[in-house]
Coordinates of C-alpha atoms and ligand atoms in Angstrom, one line a residue:
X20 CA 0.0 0.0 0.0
X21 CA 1.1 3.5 -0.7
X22 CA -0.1 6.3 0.6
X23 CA -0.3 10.1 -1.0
X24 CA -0.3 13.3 0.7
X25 CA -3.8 14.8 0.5
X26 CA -4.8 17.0 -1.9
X27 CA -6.3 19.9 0.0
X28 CA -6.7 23.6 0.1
X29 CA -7.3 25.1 3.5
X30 CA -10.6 27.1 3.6
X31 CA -11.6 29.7 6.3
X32 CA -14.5 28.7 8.1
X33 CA -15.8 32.2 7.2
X34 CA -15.4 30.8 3.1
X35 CA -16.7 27.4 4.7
X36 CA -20.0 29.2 6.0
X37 CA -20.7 30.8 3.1
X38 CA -20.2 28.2 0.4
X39 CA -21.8 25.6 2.7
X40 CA -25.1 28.6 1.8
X41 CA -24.7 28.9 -1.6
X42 CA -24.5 24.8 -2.5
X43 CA -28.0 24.8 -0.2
X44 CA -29.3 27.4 -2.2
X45 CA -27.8 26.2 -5.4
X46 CA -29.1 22.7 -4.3
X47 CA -32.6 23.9 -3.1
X48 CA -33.3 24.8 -6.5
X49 CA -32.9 21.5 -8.2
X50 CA -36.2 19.6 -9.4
X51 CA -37.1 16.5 -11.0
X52 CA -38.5 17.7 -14.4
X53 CA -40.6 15.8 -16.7
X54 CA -41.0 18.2 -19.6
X55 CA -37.9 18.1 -22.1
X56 CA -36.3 20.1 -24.8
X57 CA -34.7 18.5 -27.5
X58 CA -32.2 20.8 -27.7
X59 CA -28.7 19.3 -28.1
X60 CA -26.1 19.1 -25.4
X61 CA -22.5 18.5 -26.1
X62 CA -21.8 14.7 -25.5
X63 CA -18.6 16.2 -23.1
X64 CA -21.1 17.8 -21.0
X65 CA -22.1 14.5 -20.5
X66 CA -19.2 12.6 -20.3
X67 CA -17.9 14.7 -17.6
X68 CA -21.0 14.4 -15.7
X69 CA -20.7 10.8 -15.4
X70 CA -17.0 10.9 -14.7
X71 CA -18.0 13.3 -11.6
X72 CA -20.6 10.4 -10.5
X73 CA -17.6 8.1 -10.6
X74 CA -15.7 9.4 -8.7
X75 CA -18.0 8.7 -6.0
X76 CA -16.6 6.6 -2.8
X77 CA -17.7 2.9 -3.2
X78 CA -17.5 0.1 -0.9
X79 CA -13.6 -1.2 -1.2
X80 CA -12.9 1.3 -4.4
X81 CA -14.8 -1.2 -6.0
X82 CA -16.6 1.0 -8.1
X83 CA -19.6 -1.1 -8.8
X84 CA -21.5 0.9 -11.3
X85 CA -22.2 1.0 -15.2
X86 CA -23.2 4.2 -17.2
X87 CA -24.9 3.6 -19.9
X88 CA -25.4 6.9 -22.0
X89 CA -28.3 6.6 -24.8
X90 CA -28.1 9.2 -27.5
X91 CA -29.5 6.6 -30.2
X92 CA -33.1 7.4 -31.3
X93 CA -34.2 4.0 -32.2
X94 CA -32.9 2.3 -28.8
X95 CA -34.9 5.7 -27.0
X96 CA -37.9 4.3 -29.0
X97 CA -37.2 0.8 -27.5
X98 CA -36.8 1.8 -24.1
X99 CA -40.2 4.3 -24.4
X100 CA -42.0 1.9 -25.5
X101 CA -40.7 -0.9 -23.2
X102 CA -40.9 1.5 -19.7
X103 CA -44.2 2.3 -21.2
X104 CA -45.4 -1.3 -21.3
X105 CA -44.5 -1.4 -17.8
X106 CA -45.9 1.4 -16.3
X107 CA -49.1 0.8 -18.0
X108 CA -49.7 -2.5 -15.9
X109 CA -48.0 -0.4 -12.6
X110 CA -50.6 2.5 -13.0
X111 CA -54.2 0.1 -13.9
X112 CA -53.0 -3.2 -11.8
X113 CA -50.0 -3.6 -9.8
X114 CA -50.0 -0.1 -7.9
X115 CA -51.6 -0.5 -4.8
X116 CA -54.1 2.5 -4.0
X117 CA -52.2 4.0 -1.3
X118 CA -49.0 4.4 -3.9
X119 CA -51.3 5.7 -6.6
X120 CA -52.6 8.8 -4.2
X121 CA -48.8 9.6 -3.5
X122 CA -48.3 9.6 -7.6
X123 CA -51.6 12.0 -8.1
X124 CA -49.9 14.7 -6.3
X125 CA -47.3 14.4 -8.6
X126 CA -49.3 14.2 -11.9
X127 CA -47.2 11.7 -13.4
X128 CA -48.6 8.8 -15.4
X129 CA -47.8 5.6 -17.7
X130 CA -47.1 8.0 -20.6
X131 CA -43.3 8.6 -20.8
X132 CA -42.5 10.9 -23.8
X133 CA -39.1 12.4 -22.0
X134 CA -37.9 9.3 -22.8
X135 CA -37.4 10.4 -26.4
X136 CA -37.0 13.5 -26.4
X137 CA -34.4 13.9 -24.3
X138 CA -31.1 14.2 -26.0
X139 CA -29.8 11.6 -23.3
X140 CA -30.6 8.8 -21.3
X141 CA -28.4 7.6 -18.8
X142 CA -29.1 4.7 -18.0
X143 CA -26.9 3.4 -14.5
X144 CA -26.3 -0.2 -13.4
X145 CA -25.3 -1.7 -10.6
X146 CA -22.4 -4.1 -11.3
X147 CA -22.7 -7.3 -8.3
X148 CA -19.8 -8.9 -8.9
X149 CA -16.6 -8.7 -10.9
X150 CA -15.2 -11.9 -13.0
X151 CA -12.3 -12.5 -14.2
X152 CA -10.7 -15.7 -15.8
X153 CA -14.1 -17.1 -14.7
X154 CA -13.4 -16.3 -10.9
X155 CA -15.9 -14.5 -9.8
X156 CA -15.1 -11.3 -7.2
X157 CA -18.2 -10.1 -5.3
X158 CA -18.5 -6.4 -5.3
X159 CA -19.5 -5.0 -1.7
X160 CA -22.3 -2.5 -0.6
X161 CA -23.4 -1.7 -3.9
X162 CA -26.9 -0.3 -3.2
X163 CA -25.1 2.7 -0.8
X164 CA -21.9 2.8 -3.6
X165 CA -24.3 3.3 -6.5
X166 CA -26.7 5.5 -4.8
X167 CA -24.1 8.0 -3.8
X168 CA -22.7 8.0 -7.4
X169 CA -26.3 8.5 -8.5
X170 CA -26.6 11.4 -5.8
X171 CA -23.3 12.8 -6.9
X172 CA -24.8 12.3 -10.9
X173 CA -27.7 14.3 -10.4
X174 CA -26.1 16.8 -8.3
X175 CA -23.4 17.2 -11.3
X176 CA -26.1 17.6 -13.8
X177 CA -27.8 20.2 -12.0
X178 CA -24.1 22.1 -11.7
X179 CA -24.1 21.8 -15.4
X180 CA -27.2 23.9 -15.5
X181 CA -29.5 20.8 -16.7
X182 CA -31.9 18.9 -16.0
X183 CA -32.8 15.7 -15.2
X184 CA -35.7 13.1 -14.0
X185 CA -34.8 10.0 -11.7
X186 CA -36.7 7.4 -13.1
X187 CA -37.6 3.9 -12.0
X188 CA -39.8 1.8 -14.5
X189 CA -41.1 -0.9 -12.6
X190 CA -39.9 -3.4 -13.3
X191 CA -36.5 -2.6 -15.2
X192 CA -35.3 -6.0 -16.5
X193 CA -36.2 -4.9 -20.1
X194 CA -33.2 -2.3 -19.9
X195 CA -31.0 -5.1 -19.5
X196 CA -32.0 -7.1 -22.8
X197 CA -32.4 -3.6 -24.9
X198 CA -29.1 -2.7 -23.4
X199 CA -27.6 -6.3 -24.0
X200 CA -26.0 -6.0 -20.3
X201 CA -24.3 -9.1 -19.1
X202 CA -25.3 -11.2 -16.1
X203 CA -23.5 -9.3 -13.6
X204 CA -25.2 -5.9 -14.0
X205 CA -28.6 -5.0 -13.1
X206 CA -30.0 -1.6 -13.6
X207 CA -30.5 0.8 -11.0
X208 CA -31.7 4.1 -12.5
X209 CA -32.9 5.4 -15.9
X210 CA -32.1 9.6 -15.8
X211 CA -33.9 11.4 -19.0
X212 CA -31.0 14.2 -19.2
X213 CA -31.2 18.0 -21.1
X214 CA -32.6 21.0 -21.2
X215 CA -35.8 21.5 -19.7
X216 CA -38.9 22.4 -22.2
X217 CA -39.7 25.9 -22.1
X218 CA -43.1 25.5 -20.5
X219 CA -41.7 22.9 -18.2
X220 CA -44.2 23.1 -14.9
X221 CA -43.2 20.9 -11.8
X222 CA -45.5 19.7 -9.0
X223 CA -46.0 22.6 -5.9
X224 CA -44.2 20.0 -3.6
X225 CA -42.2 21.5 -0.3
X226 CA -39.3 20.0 1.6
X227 CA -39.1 19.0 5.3
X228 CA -37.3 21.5 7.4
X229 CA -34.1 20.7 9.3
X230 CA -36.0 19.9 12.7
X231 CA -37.6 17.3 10.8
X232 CA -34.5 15.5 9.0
X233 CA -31.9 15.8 11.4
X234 CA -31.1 16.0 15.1
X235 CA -27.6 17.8 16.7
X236 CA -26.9 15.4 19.8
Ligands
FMN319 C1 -35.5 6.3 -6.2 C2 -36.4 7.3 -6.9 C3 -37.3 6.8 -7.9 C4 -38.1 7.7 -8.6 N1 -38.9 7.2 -9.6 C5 -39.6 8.1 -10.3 C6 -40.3 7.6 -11.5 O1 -40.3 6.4 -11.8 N2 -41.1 8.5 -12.1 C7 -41.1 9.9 -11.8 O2 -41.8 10.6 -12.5 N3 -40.4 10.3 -10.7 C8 -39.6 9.5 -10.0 N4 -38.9 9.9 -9.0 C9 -38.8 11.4 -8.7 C10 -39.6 11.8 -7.4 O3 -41.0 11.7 -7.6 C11 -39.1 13.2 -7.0 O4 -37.8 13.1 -6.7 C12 -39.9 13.7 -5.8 O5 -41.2 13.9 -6.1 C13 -39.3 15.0 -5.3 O6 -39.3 16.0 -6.3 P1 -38.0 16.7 -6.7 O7 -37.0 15.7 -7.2 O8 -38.4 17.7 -7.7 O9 -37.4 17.4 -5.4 C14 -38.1 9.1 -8.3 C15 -37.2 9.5 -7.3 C16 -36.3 8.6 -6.6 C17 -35.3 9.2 -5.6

């Protein structure tokens, strides 16, 4: 093992109070968007967006995760389609009642038309195990490794200044034949990324306050 000197800049804590504000406000102002604009965006952008989400911590620098980034129309056609199949059976039989009140407040429904116009999909799986020379090396805590890559994804794409919806077709199995994914990687999260449409509207939803989320003991 060798070990590096850290790379770090000393901050003031005056700096430290004030950008610890500006990422909460910055932050605060991030929504889940469901209206698109097909605008282009500069494969880069994305490219360094999804580096940023890798460079997440992960259980034993395993990195268990897969991006998947979807810029072909006909394979956006699939995956609409397919997540539309889906949802369609989620929202008129599988959905108990209780779950479909939560989803009225949020006016979603089966229909999932971001999912093509959108000039990306990013499409994240979690990867359980590595294998080698047919010995297989089991990846730990992926669920809390990928989740805080996903956090760190959508946090990057908002940085960006775009937009993006986490999205969980239910169930997401089809993403791994449309994606042709081998058996080791299951997906995770499907993120519609862009621009937001110009009439883009988002549900009047608040946040819990501090007292609420966290306790100082
Ligand atoms: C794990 C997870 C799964 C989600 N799945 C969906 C989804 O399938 N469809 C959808 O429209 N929104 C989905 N959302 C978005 C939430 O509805 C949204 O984050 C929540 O209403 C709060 O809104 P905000 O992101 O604008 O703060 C999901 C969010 C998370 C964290």
């Amino acid at each position: 093992m060798t070990l590096n000197k850290l790379n770090y800049k000393a901050v003031s804590k005056k700096d430290v109070l004030s950008n610890s504000r500006n990422i909460l406000n910055e932050m605060q102002s991030r929504r889940s968007v469901r209206h698109f604009s097909d605008k282009p965006v500069p494969l880069e952008a994305i490219e360094n967006i999804v580096m940023t989400a890798s460079s997440a911590p992960s259980g034993a620098n395993k990195q268990p995760w897969k991006f998947l980034i979807v810029q072909d129309k006909e394979l956006k056609r699939k995956i609409r389609i397919a997540a539309e199949k889906e949802e369609r059976e989620f929202y008129t039989k599988r959905a108990p009642q209780s779950w479909l009140d939560d989803l009225q407040e949020l006016g979603t429904s089966w229909q999932k038309e971001f999912l093509v116009t959108a000039p990306y999909l990013i499409v994240v799986f979690k990867v359980l195990y590595e294998e080698k020379a047919e010995l297989k090396r089991k990846h730990y805590y992926v669920n809390e490794s990928v989740g805080i890559a996903c956090g760190m994804l959508i946090t990057a794409i908002h940085k960006a200044g775009l937009v993006s919806l986490t999205h969980t077709p239910s169930p997401m199995g089809f993403l791994e034949k449309i994606l042709n994914r081998p058996k080791n990687e299951k997906p995770f999260l499907l993120l519609p990324v862009g621009y937001p449409a110009e009439d883009a509207k988002v549900p009047d939803i608040s946040k819990k306050e501090f007292e609420e989320v966290a306790e100082v003991i």
